[in-house]
Coordinates of C-alpha atoms in Angstrom, one line a residue:
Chain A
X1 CA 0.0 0.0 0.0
X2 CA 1.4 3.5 -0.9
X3 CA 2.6 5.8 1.9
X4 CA 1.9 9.6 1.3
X5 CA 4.7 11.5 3.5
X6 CA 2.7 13.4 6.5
X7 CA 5.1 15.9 6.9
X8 CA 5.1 17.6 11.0
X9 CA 5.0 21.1 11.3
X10 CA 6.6 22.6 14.6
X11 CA 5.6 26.1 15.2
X12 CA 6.2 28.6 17.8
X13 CA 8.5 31.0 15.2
X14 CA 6.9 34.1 14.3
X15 CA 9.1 35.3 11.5
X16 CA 11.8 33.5 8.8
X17 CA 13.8 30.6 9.7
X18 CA 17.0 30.9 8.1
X19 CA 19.0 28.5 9.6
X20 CA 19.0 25.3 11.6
X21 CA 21.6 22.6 12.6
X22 CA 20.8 19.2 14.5
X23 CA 23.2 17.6 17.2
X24 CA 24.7 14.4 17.4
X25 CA 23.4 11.6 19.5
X26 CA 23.3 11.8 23.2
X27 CA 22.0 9.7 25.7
X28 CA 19.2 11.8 25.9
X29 CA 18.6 11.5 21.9
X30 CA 19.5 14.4 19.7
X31 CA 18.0 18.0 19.7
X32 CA 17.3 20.7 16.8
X33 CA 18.4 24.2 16.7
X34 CA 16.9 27.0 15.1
X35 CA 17.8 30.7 13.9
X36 CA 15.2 33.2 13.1
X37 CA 14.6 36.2 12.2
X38 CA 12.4 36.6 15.5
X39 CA 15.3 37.0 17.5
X40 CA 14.0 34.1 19.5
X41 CA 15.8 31.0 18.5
X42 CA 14.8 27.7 19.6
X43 CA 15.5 24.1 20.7
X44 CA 13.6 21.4 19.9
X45 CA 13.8 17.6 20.3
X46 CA 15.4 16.4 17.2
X47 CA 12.8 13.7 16.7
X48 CA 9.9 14.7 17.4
X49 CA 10.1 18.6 17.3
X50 CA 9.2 18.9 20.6
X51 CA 9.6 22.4 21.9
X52 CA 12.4 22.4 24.9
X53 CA 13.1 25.9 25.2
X54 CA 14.1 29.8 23.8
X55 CA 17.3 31.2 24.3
X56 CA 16.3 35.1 25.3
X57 CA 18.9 38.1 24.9
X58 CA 19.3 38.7 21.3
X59 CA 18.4 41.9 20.0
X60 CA 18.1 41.0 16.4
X61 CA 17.5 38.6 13.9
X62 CA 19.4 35.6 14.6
X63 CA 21.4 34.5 11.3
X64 CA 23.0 31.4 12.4
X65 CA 22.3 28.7 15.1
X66 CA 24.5 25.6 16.4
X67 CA 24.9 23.0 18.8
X68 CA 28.0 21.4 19.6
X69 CA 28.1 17.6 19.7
X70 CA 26.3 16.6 22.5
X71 CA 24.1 19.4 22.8
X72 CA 25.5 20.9 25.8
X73 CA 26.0 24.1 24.5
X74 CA 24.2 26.3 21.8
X75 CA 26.0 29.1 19.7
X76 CA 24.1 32.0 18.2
X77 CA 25.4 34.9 15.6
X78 CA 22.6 37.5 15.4
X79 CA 22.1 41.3 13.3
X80 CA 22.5 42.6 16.9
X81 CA 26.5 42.0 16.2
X82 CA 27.0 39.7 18.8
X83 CA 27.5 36.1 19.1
X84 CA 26.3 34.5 22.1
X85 CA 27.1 31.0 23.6
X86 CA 24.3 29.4 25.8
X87 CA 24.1 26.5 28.2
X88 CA 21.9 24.2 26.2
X89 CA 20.3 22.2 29.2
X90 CA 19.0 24.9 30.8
X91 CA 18.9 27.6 28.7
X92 CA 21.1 30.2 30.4
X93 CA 23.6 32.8 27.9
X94 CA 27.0 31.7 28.8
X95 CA 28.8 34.5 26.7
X96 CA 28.5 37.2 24.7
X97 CA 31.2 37.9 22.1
X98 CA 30.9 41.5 20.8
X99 CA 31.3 41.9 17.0
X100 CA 32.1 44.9 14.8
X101 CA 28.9 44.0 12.2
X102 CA 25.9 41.7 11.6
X103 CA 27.0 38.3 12.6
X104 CA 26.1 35.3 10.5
X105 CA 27.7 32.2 11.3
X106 CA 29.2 30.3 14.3
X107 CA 30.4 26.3 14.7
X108 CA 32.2 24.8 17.1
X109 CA 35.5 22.6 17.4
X110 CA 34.6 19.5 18.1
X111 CA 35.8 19.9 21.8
X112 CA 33.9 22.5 22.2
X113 CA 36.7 24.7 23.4
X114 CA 36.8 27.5 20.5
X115 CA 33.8 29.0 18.3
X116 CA 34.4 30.0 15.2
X117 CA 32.4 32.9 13.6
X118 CA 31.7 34.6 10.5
X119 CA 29.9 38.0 9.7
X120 CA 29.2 40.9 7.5
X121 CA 32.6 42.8 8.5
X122 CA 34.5 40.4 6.5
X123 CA 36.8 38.5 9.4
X124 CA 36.6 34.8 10.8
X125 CA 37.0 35.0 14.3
X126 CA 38.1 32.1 16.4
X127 CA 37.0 32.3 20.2
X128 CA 38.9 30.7 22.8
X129 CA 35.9 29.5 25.0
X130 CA 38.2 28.7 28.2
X131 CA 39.5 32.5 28.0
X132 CA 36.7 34.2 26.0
X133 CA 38.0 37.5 27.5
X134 CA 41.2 37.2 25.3
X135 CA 41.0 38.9 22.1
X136 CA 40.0 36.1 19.1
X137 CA 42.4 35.4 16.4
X138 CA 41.1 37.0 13.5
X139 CA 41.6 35.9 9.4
X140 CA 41.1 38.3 6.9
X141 CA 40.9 37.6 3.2
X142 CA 37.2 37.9 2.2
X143 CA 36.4 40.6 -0.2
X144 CA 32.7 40.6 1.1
X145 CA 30.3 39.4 3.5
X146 CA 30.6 35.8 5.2
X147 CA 27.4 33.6 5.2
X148 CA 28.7 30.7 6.3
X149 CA 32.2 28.9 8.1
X150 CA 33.0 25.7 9.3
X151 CA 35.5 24.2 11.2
X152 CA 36.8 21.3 8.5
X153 CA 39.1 18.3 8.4
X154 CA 39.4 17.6 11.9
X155 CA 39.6 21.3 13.0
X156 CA 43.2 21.5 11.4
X157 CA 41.3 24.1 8.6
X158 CA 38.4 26.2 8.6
X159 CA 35.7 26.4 5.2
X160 CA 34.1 29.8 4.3
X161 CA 32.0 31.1 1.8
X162 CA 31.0 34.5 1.3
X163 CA 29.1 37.0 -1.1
X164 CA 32.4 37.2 -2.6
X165 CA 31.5 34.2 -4.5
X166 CA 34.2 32.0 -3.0
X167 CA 34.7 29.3 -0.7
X168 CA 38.3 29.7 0.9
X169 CA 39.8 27.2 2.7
X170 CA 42.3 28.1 5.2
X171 CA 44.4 26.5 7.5
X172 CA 44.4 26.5 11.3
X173 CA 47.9 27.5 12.6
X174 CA 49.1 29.8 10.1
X175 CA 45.9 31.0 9.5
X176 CA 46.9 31.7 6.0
X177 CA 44.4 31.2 2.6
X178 CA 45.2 27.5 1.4
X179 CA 43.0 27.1 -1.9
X180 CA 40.2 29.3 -3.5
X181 CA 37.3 28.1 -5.3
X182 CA 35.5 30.7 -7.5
X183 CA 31.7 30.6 -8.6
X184 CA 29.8 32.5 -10.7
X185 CA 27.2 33.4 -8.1
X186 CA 27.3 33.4 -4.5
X187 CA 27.1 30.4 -2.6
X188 CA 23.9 30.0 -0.6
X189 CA 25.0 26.9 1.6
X190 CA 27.4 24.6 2.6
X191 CA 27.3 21.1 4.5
X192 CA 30.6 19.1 5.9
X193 CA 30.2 15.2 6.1
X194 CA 33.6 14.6 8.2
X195 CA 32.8 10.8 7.8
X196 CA 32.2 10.9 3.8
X197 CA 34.6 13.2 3.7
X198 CA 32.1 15.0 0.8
X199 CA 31.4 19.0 1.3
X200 CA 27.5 19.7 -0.2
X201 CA 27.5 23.0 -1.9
X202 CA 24.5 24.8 -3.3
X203 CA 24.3 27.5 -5.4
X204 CA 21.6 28.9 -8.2
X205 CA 20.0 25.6 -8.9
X206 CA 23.5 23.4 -8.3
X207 CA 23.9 20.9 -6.2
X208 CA 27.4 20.5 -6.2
X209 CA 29.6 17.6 -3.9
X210 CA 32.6 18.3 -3.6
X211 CA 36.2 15.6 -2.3
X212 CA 36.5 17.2 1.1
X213 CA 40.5 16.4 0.9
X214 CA 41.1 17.7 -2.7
X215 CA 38.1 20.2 -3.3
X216 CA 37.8 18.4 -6.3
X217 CA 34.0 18.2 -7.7
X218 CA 32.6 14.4 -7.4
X219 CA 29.3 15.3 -9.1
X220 CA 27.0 17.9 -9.9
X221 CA 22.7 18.0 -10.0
X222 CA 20.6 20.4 -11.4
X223 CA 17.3 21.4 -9.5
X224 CA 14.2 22.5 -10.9
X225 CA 14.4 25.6 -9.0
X226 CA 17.1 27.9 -7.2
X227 CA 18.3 25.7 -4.1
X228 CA 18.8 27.6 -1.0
X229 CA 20.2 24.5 1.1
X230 CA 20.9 21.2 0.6
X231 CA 22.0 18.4 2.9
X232 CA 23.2 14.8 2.2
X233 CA 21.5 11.4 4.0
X234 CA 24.4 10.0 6.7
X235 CA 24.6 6.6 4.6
X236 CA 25.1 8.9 0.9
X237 CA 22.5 7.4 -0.8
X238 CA 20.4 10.1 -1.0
X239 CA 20.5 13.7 -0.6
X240 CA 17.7 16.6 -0.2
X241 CA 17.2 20.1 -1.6
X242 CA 15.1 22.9 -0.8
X243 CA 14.8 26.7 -2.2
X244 CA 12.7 29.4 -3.9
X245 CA 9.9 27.0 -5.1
X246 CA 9.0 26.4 -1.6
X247 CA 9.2 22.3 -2.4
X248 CA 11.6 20.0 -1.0
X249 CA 13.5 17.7 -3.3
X250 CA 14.7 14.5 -2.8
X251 CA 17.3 12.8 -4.9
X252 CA 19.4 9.7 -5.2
X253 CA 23.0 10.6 -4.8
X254 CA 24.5 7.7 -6.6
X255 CA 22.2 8.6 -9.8
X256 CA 21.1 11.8 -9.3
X257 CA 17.4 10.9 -10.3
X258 CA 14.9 13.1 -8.9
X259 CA 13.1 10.5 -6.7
X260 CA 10.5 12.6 -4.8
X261 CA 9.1 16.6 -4.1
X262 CA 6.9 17.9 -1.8
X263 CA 4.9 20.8 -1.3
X264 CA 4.1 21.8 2.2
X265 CA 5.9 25.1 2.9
X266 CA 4.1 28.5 2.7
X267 CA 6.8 30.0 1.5
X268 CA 10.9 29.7 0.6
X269 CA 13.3 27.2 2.1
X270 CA 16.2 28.4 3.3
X271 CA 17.9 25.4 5.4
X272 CA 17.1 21.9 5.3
X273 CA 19.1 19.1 7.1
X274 CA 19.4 15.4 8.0
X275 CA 19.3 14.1 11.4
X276 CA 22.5 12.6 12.8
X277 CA 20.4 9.1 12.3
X278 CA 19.1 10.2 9.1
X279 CA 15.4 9.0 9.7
X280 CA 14.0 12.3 9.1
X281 CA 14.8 15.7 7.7
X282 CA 14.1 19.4 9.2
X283 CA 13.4 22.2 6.7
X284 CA 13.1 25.8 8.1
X285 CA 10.9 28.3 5.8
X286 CA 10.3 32.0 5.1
X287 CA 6.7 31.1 6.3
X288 CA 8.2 30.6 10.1
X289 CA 7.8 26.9 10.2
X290 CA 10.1 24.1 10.5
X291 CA 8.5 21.2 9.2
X292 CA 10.3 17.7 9.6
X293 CA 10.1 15.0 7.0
X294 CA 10.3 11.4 6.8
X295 CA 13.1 9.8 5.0
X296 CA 11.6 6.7 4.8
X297 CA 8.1 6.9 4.4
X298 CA 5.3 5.2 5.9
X299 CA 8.1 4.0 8.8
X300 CA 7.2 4.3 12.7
X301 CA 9.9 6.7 14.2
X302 CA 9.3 9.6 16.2
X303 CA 5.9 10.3 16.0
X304 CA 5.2 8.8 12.5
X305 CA 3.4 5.7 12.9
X306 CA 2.9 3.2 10.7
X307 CA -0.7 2.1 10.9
X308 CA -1.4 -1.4 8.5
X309 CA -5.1 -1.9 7.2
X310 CA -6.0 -4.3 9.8
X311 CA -5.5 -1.8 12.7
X312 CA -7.8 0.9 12.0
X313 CA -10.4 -1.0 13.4
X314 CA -9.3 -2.4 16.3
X315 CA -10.4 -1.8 19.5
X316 CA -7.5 -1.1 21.8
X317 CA -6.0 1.0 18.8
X318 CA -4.1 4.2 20.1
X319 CA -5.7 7.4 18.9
X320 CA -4.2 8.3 16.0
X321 CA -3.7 11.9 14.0
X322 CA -4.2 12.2 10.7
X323 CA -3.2 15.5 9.5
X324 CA -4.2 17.3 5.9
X325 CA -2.6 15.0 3.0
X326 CA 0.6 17.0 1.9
X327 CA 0.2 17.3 -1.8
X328 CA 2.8 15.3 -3.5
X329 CA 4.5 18.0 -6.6
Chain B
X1 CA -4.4 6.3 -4.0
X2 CA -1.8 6.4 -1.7
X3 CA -2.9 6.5 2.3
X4 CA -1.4 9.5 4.3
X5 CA 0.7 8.5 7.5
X6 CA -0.5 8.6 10.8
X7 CA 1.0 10.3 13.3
X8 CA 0.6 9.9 17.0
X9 CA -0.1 13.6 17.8
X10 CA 1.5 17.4 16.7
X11 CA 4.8 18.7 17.8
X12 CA 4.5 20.1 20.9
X13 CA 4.5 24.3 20.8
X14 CA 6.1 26.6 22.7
X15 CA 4.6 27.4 26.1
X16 CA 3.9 30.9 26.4
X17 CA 4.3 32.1 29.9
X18 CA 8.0 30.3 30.2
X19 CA 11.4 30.0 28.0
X20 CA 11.3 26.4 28.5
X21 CA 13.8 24.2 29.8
X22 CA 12.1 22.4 32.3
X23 CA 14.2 21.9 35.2
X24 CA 12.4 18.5 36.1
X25 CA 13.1 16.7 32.7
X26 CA 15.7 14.0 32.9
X27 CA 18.5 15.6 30.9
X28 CA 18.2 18.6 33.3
X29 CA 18.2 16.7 36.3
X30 CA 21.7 14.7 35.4
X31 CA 23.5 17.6 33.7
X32 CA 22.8 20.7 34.6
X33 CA 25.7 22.0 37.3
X34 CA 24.0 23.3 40.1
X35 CA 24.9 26.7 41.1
X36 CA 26.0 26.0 44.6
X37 CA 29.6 25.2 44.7
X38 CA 28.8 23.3 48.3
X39 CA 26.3 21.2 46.5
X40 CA 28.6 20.2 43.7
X41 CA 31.1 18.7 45.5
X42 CA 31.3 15.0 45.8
X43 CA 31.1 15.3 49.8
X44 CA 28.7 18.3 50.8
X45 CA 29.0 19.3 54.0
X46 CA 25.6 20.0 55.3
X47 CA 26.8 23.0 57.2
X48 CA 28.3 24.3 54.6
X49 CA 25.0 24.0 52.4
X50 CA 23.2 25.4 54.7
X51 CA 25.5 28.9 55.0
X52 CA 25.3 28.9 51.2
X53 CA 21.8 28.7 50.6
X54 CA 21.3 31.3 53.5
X55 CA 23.7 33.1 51.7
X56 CA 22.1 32.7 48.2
X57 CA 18.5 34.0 49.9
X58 CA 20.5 37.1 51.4
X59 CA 21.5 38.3 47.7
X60 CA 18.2 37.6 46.1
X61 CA 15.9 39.3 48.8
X62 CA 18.7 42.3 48.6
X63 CA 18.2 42.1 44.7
X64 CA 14.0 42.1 44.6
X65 CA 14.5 44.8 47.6
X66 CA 16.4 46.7 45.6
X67 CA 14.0 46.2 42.6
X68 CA 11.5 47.1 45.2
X69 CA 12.5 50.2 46.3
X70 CA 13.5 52.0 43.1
X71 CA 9.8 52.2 42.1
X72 CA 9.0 55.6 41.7
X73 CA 11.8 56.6 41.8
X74 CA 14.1 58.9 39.4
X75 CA 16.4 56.5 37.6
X76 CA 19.4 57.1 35.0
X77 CA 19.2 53.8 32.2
X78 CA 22.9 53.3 30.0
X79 CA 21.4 52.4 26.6
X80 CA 23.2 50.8 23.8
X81 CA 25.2 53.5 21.6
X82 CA 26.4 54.6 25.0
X83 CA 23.0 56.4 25.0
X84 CA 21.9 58.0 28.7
X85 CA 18.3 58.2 29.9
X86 CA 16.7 59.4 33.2
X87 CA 12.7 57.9 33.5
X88 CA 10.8 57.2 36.3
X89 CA 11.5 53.7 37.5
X90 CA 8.1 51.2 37.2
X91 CA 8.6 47.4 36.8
X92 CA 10.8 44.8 35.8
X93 CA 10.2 41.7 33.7
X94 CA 10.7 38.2 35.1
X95 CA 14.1 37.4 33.2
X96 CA 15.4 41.4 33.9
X97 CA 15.9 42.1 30.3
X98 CA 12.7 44.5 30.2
X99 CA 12.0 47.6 31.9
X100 CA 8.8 49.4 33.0
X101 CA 9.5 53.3 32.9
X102 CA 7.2 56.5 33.2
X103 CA 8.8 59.8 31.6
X104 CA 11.2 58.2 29.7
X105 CA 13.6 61.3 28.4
X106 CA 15.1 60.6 25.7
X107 CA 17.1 62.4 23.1
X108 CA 14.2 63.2 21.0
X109 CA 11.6 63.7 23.4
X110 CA 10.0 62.5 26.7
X111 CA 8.0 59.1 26.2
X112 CA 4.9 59.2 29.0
X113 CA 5.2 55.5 29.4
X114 CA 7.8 52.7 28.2
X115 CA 9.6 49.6 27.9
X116 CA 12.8 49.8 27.5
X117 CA 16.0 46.7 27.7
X118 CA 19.1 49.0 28.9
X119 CA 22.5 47.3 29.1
X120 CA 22.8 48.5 32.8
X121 CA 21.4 50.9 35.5
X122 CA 23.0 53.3 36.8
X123 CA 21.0 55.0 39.8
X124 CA 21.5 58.8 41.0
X125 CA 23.4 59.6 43.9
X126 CA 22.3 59.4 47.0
X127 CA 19.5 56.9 46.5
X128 CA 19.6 54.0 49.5
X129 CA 18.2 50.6 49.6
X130 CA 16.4 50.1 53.0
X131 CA 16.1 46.6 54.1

């Protein structure tokens, strides 16, 4: 019997959601970030979008939004030109890291022990988080804003891409430019799969995956619309897209065959990702929503259930939700 | 034509009236350091606890007495841009990121009534906190 994807909407935003990362697996499962425009970004159970809690201080729209691995702390980069690291358990702002212009991107080492952020003045800025009162190392080298850096093979190198239209890779200790790569538009995301060792890069209606160690293009998909974010499935068979169409695409990665689309968002995607388990993905939208999606569908996980003809009318049967039918593009 | 999947119930929402992060969930309870250096140690030593906590109630009664008695009164707010107003002291919020003022003087004129988020207070001279 054919599934239709019931996709889950978590709500509680009141403006865009521009960005969104998951953590990895804790004891405790793993959790969901969110940056919006609101000022008010928010984490959620990763798989069930549960609501846990706000982080309150920004002033501004909150660009970027991370949690380190197991979701003990949350970093923030916000329009208020601040970054701020929280305590992710309960809540509490930890620091606030004072910034010359809009920020727009943080990560964190995997230790936790420095932040990395990125912003409209142009500089990286790498926080020691044991002595944030110390002035952070600073690279320079973009020509333009930067939307988005990551910390990158193993924390020896750091990723960035700006409106400059490049992705720069540079390296840790000397802090110097190691290798350039040069589009003809800005890039609008970028995703690091330490394990695959594959970087996902979108930009117009590319899908673009990129050797993490050479920076050498694997392969290349065309979607039908301008992709705002993509992000690849843990196991690399398939990857998702989403962007100005307001749909979200699914794809096989070994073939690149469009296998699925979806409608469901009110307005433009501008961040999609895979769990750590890669059982569902999160999408965050211009319309304020995230919605999470089911990778494989029909499966129980989370609060999906699969339901086979013979339940419906049982007795003891739990109560079961059936929301609108998404309409399959 | 293909059967939509069931789901058990909606995501849960935000709750208004709190930022969240209940203190009683599980992941809470085994990671979150407590406050109280005492309490954190392996061995607490109940008198120790105890001076703490007494301690701890001291500052916070000070702190909501102080709150208290700057009602009414004329107070001098350090905004961002290193921006200085005088208003009549009303109300805080719960999490003390919001202020309640009256004659709020600002650059460009005098606001009857306000809320304002200052980075810090400064008060006038000469104002004392009876306890």
């Amino acid at each position: 019997m054919a599934m239709r994807q019931t996709p889950l909407t978590c709500s509680g935003h009141t403006r865009p959601v521009v960005d969104l990362a998951f953590s990895g697996i804790t004891p405790y499962g793993y959790f969901l970030i969110s940056a919006c425009k609101d000022g008010k970004p928010m984490l959620r159970q990763g798989d069930t979008g549960d609501w846990i809690g706000t982080f309150l201080g920004h002033k501004g729209a909150v660009w970027g939004a991370t949690l380190n691995t197991d979701a003990t702390k949350a970093a923030t980069a916000a329009a208020d030109f601040t970054a701020k690291v929280w305590d992710a358990v309960s809540g509490d702002e930890i620091l606030t890291l004072a910034h010359k212009h809009i920020v727009k991107t943080v990560n964190f080492t995997q230790d936790s022990s420095r932040l990395l952020t990125g912003g409209n003045d142009k500089l990286l800025r790498i926080y020691d988080l044991s002595n944030p009162e110390a002035a952070p190392q600073e690279i320079a080298g973009h020509t333009s804003a930067i939307k988005k850096a990551l910390w990158y093979n193993n924390d020896k190198q750091i990723l960035s891409a700006a409106e400059d239209k490049t992705i720069r890779l540079w390296d840790r200790s000397s802090m110097q430019e190691v290798k350039t790569l040069t589009f003809d538009t800005s890039v609008s995301s970028m995703e690091y799969m330490p394990d695959g060792d594959i970087l996902v890069i979108t930009y117009g209606k590319t899908i673009a995956f990129y050797n993490a160690l050479s920076l050498d293009l694997i392969k290349s998909v065309e979607a039908p619309a301008p992709i705002n974010s993509a992000s690849l499935h843990p196991e690399k068979d398939f990857f998702v897209a989403g962007g100005d169409d307001f749909k979200l695409y699914k794809f096989d990665y070994s073939n690149k065959e469009e296998l699925e689309s979806y409608k469901g968002h009110f307005g433009p995607v501008h961040c999609v990702r895979f769990s750590p388990d890669g059982e569902l993905y999160a999408s965050g939208s211009e319309d304020g929503t995230l919605r999470l999606w089911q990778t494989a569908v029909g499966k129980t996980y989370g609060l999906w259930k699969c339901v086979l003809p013979e339940d419906l009318g049982a007795e003891n049967s739990e109560q079961l939700y059936t929301s609108p039918p998404e309409i399959k593009a | 034509m293909a059967t939509p999947v069931s789901v058990l119930r909606l995501p849960k929402g935000p709750d208004p009236n709190s930022r969240g992060f209940d203190p009683r969930s599980p992941r809470f309870i085994a990671l979150c350091c407590t406050s109280i250096p005492t309490s954190a140690a392996s061995e607490a030593d109940a008198e120790e606890l105890q001076k703490e906590q007494h301690a701890r109630s001291v500052l916070r009664e000070t702190f909501l007495r102080c709150l208290l008695s700057m009602t009414n009164k004329k107070v001098q707010f350090h905004m961002h841009e290193k921006v200085k107003v005088e208003a009549t002291f009303g109300a805080s919020d719960i999490d003390v990121l919001n202020f309640q003022v009256s004659d709020l003087h600002t650059p460009i004129g005098v606001q009857k009534e306000a809320l304002i988020s200052p980075v810090r207070i400064a008060q006038p001279v000469g104002l004392q906190v009876q306890p």
